[in-house]
């Protein structure tokens, strides 16, 4: 499969049969190179309800019919909006036709703000372990450093981890180095930085210091084959 990074926390996974988008925040994401009106999607995976993660999910799912997989409260909310949403919860795994999704916890918050300013709380935030053909990607979502990352790394053979480094809203680079040690992925890709002034970071300064696994400062649109 081919895995690419598209700015902020946007990840695209292309397998022989499916196009999978994770946290497709495209409109309003100045770093993103995708077009919400043409991007292909069979599946959309969401780590939590914040608008910089749900992003263009509604429009993309309405256009493509993509199935949306999210933690329960967010899935129920999106289901009521007419999307084909599959709800899960922390610690649960389910095998879909595209692969297996397991949600991990994340220490963060989760709410969705509609265009009129109405805020809906959308349950727990999470991280996503996506396993396809014996390869596992771990998208940590938005989170602080938390020690269960070590357990998650010990229990799963993780090929590629997307770790937030932006600071302010999530862990920053120093904590993200500890996270990389604990998750023990073969490749470590930093995400959730440079989108907004408060989360400016130099990705290569982080990836140069990654000790466990290979730090990969993926450019927007850059792809890695697993
Ligand atoms: Ni968030
Ligand atoms: Mn975020």
Short mmCIF file of C-alpha atoms and ligand atoms in Angstrom, two decimals:
data_model
loop_
_atom_site.label_atom_id
_atom_site.label_comp_id
_atom_site.label_asym_id
_atom_site.label_seq_id
_atom_site.Cartn_x
_atom_site.Cartn_y
_atom_site.Cartn_z
CA UNK A 1 0.00 0.00 0.00
CA UNK A 2 0.98 3.60 -0.53
CA UNK A 3 0.74 6.04 2.36
CA UNK A 4 1.00 9.79 1.84
CA UNK A 5 0.93 12.90 4.03
CA UNK A 6 -1.09 15.98 3.08
CA UNK A 7 -0.44 18.57 5.78
CA UNK A 8 -1.74 18.88 9.35
CA UNK A 9 -2.99 15.37 10.24
CA UNK A 10 -4.23 14.39 6.78
CA UNK A 11 -3.08 10.95 5.66
CA UNK A 12 -4.10 9.02 2.57
CA UNK A 13 -3.72 5.26 2.31
CA UNK A 14 -4.10 3.69 -1.10
CA UNK A 15 -4.38 -0.06 -1.28
CA UNK A 16 -5.09 -2.24 -4.32
CA UNK A 17 -8.79 -1.97 -3.57
CA UNK A 18 -9.45 1.09 -1.41
CA UNK A 19 -8.70 4.77 -0.98
CA UNK A 20 -8.67 5.58 2.73
CA UNK A 21 -8.49 9.11 4.10
CA UNK A 22 -7.61 9.86 7.71
CA UNK A 23 -8.71 13.23 9.19
CA UNK A 24 -9.37 14.96 5.82
CA UNK A 25 -9.03 18.62 6.83
CA UNK A 26 -8.58 20.17 3.39
CA UNK A 27 -10.61 23.39 3.24
CA UNK A 28 -8.86 25.91 5.50
CA UNK A 29 -5.68 23.81 5.63
CA UNK A 30 -3.20 25.99 3.79
CA UNK A 31 -0.66 23.14 3.67
CA UNK A 32 -2.97 20.62 1.99
CA UNK A 33 -2.49 19.66 -1.67
CA UNK A 34 -5.75 17.70 -2.05
CA UNK A 35 -8.92 18.95 -3.77
CA UNK A 36 -12.00 18.15 -1.69
CA UNK A 37 -14.12 18.07 -4.86
CA UNK A 38 -12.08 15.37 -6.58
CA UNK A 39 -10.20 13.43 -3.90
CA UNK A 40 -11.04 9.74 -4.07
CA UNK A 41 -12.32 8.06 -0.92
CA UNK A 42 -13.94 4.75 -0.14
CA UNK A 43 -13.34 5.11 3.57
CA UNK A 44 -12.76 8.05 5.94
CA UNK A 45 -11.24 7.37 9.36
CA UNK A 46 -11.56 10.08 12.01
CA UNK A 47 -9.49 10.35 15.18
CA UNK A 48 -11.83 12.90 16.85
CA UNK A 49 -14.44 15.56 16.26
CA UNK A 50 -12.38 18.74 16.04
CA UNK A 51 -12.94 20.67 12.83
CA UNK A 52 -9.26 20.46 11.89
CA UNK A 53 -9.76 16.66 11.71
CA UNK A 54 -13.36 16.12 10.54
CA UNK A 55 -12.59 18.80 7.97
CA UNK A 56 -14.26 18.07 4.61
CA UNK A 57 -15.66 14.70 5.71
CA UNK A 58 -19.32 15.63 5.11
CA UNK A 59 -18.82 16.86 1.53
CA UNK A 60 -16.42 14.07 0.57
CA UNK A 61 -18.61 11.33 2.03
CA UNK A 62 -21.74 12.78 0.41
CA UNK A 63 -20.01 12.91 -3.00
CA UNK A 64 -18.25 9.54 -2.83
CA UNK A 65 -20.51 7.54 -0.53
CA UNK A 66 -17.45 6.76 1.58
CA UNK A 67 -18.00 4.89 4.82
CA UNK A 68 -16.93 6.95 7.85
CA UNK A 69 -15.37 5.17 10.83
CA UNK A 70 -15.18 7.12 14.07
CA UNK A 71 -15.59 6.85 17.82
CA UNK A 72 -19.20 6.35 18.78
CA UNK A 73 -20.53 9.80 19.64
CA UNK A 74 -18.94 11.33 16.54
CA UNK A 75 -20.22 8.44 14.38
CA UNK A 76 -23.75 8.89 15.74
CA UNK A 77 -23.56 12.63 15.04
CA UNK A 78 -22.36 12.05 11.45
CA UNK A 79 -24.92 9.31 10.95
CA UNK A 80 -27.67 11.77 11.86
CA UNK A 81 -26.27 14.05 9.15
CA UNK A 82 -26.96 11.24 6.67
CA UNK A 83 -23.49 9.72 6.38
CA UNK A 84 -22.77 6.00 6.38
CA UNK A 85 -20.99 5.98 9.73
CA UNK A 86 -19.59 3.06 11.72
CA UNK A 87 -19.15 3.74 15.43
CA UNK A 88 -16.45 2.15 17.54
CA UNK A 89 -14.87 2.80 20.91
CA UNK A 90 -11.47 2.85 22.61
CA UNK A 91 -9.76 -0.54 22.69
CA UNK A 92 -12.13 -2.08 20.18
CA UNK A 93 -11.03 -3.51 16.85
CA UNK A 94 -13.14 -4.40 13.83
CA UNK A 95 -12.16 -5.97 10.54
CA UNK A 96 -13.67 -4.20 7.54
CA UNK A 97 -13.24 -5.18 3.88
CA UNK A 98 -10.39 -2.64 3.64
CA UNK A 99 -8.50 -3.74 6.77
CA UNK A 100 -8.66 -3.78 10.56
CA UNK A 101 -9.21 -0.65 12.62
CA UNK A 102 -8.44 -0.51 16.33
CA UNK A 103 -8.96 2.65 18.36
CA UNK A 104 -6.51 3.56 21.08
CA UNK A 105 -7.00 6.24 23.63
CA UNK A 106 -5.63 9.75 23.22
CA UNK A 107 -5.43 12.47 25.87
CA UNK A 108 -7.16 15.41 24.25
CA UNK A 109 -10.75 16.66 23.81
CA UNK A 110 -13.35 16.18 21.11
CA UNK A 111 -16.06 18.53 19.89
CA UNK A 112 -17.42 19.68 16.55
CA UNK A 113 -18.44 23.23 15.71
CA UNK A 114 -21.09 23.72 13.06
CA UNK A 115 -21.08 26.69 10.67
CA UNK A 116 -23.58 28.57 12.86
CA UNK A 117 -21.26 28.20 15.87
CA UNK A 118 -23.23 25.43 17.61
CA UNK A 119 -20.77 23.17 19.41
CA UNK A 120 -21.45 19.45 19.76
CA UNK A 121 -19.34 17.41 22.16
CA UNK A 122 -18.32 14.25 20.35
CA UNK A 123 -17.19 11.86 23.06
CA UNK A 124 -13.63 10.63 23.50
CA UNK A 125 -10.78 11.40 21.14
CA UNK A 126 -8.67 8.49 19.93
CA UNK A 127 -5.76 7.19 17.96
CA UNK A 128 -6.12 4.73 15.09
CA UNK A 129 -4.24 1.50 14.49
CA UNK A 130 -4.90 0.49 10.88
CA UNK A 131 -3.71 -2.94 9.80
CA UNK A 132 -3.80 -3.96 6.15
CA UNK A 133 -2.03 -7.08 4.84
CA UNK A 134 0.17 -7.45 7.94
CA UNK A 135 1.31 -3.80 7.84
CA UNK A 136 0.22 -1.55 10.70
CA UNK A 137 -0.04 2.22 10.64
CA UNK A 138 -0.57 4.08 13.91
CA UNK A 139 -2.09 7.54 13.60
CA UNK A 140 -1.90 8.90 17.14
CA UNK A 141 -4.47 11.63 16.50
CA UNK A 142 -4.16 14.67 18.74
CA UNK A 143 -2.73 13.70 22.10
CA UNK A 144 -0.34 14.49 24.88
CA UNK A 145 2.36 12.01 25.77
CA UNK A 146 0.87 9.20 27.85
CA UNK A 147 2.59 6.10 29.18
CA UNK A 148 0.16 3.59 27.62
CA UNK A 149 1.91 4.38 24.34
CA UNK A 150 4.62 2.03 25.61
CA UNK A 151 2.06 -0.75 26.08
CA UNK A 152 0.62 -0.08 22.63
CA UNK A 153 4.11 -0.23 21.12
CA UNK A 154 4.91 -3.45 22.99
CA UNK A 155 1.67 -5.11 21.90
CA UNK A 156 1.65 -4.14 18.23
CA UNK A 157 4.24 -4.43 15.49
CA UNK A 158 3.92 -0.91 14.10
CA UNK A 159 5.41 -0.16 10.71
CA UNK A 160 4.63 3.53 10.45
CA UNK A 161 3.56 6.02 13.13
CA UNK A 162 2.15 9.50 12.60
CA UNK A 163 3.04 11.48 15.73
CA UNK A 164 1.94 15.07 16.44
CA UNK A 165 4.80 17.46 17.19
CA UNK A 166 3.16 20.89 16.99
CA UNK A 167 2.95 21.60 20.72
CA UNK A 168 0.25 23.90 22.19
CA UNK A 169 -2.70 21.62 21.20
CA UNK A 170 -0.80 18.31 21.31
CA UNK A 171 2.55 17.05 22.52
CA UNK A 172 5.55 19.00 21.29
CA UNK A 173 8.81 17.69 19.81
CA UNK A 174 10.47 16.67 23.10
CA UNK A 175 7.52 14.62 24.26
CA UNK A 176 7.06 13.26 20.74
CA UNK A 177 10.61 11.83 20.89
CA UNK A 178 9.60 9.84 23.96
CA UNK A 179 6.42 8.79 22.16
CA UNK A 180 8.50 7.51 19.23
CA UNK A 181 10.66 5.47 21.64
CA UNK A 182 7.57 3.94 23.20
CA UNK A 183 5.61 3.26 20.01
CA UNK A 184 8.65 1.55 18.42
CA UNK A 185 7.57 2.06 14.83
CA UNK A 186 9.88 1.35 11.90
CA UNK A 187 9.13 4.80 10.47
CA UNK A 188 8.11 7.92 12.39
CA UNK A 189 6.38 10.75 10.53
CA UNK A 190 5.68 14.03 12.36
CA UNK A 191 2.25 15.63 11.86
CA UNK A 192 0.10 18.47 13.24
CA UNK A 193 2.65 21.27 12.78
CA UNK A 194 3.08 24.47 10.73
CA UNK A 195 -0.64 24.74 9.93
CA UNK A 196 -1.16 27.56 12.42
CA UNK A 197 1.33 30.07 13.91
CA UNK A 198 1.18 28.49 17.39
CA UNK A 199 2.27 25.07 16.09
CA UNK A 200 5.30 26.05 14.01
CA UNK A 201 8.05 23.44 14.20
CA UNK A 202 11.00 22.33 12.08
CA UNK A 203 10.18 18.72 11.19
CA UNK A 204 13.76 17.71 10.38
CA UNK A 205 14.99 18.92 13.81
CA UNK A 206 12.57 16.37 15.25
CA UNK A 207 13.17 13.52 12.84
CA UNK A 208 16.98 13.88 13.16
CA UNK A 209 16.63 13.11 16.88
CA UNK A 210 14.31 10.10 16.55
CA UNK A 211 16.24 7.16 18.01
CA UNK A 212 13.75 4.33 17.75
CA UNK A 213 12.87 3.80 14.10
CA UNK A 214 13.65 6.08 11.20
CA UNK A 215 12.36 9.63 11.35
CA UNK A 216 10.81 10.66 8.06
CA UNK A 217 9.92 14.35 7.61
CA UNK A 218 7.45 13.67 4.79
CA UNK A 219 6.76 16.63 2.53
CA UNK A 220 3.16 17.43 1.70
CA UNK A 221 2.13 14.99 -1.03
CA UNK A 222 5.10 12.69 -0.40
CA UNK A 223 4.37 8.99 -0.40
CA UNK A 224 5.91 5.95 1.26
CA UNK A 225 5.26 2.38 0.11
CA UNK A 226 4.73 -0.22 2.83
NI1 LIG B 1 -7.92 18.22 18.20
MN1 LIG B 2 -6.00 19.07 15.83
#
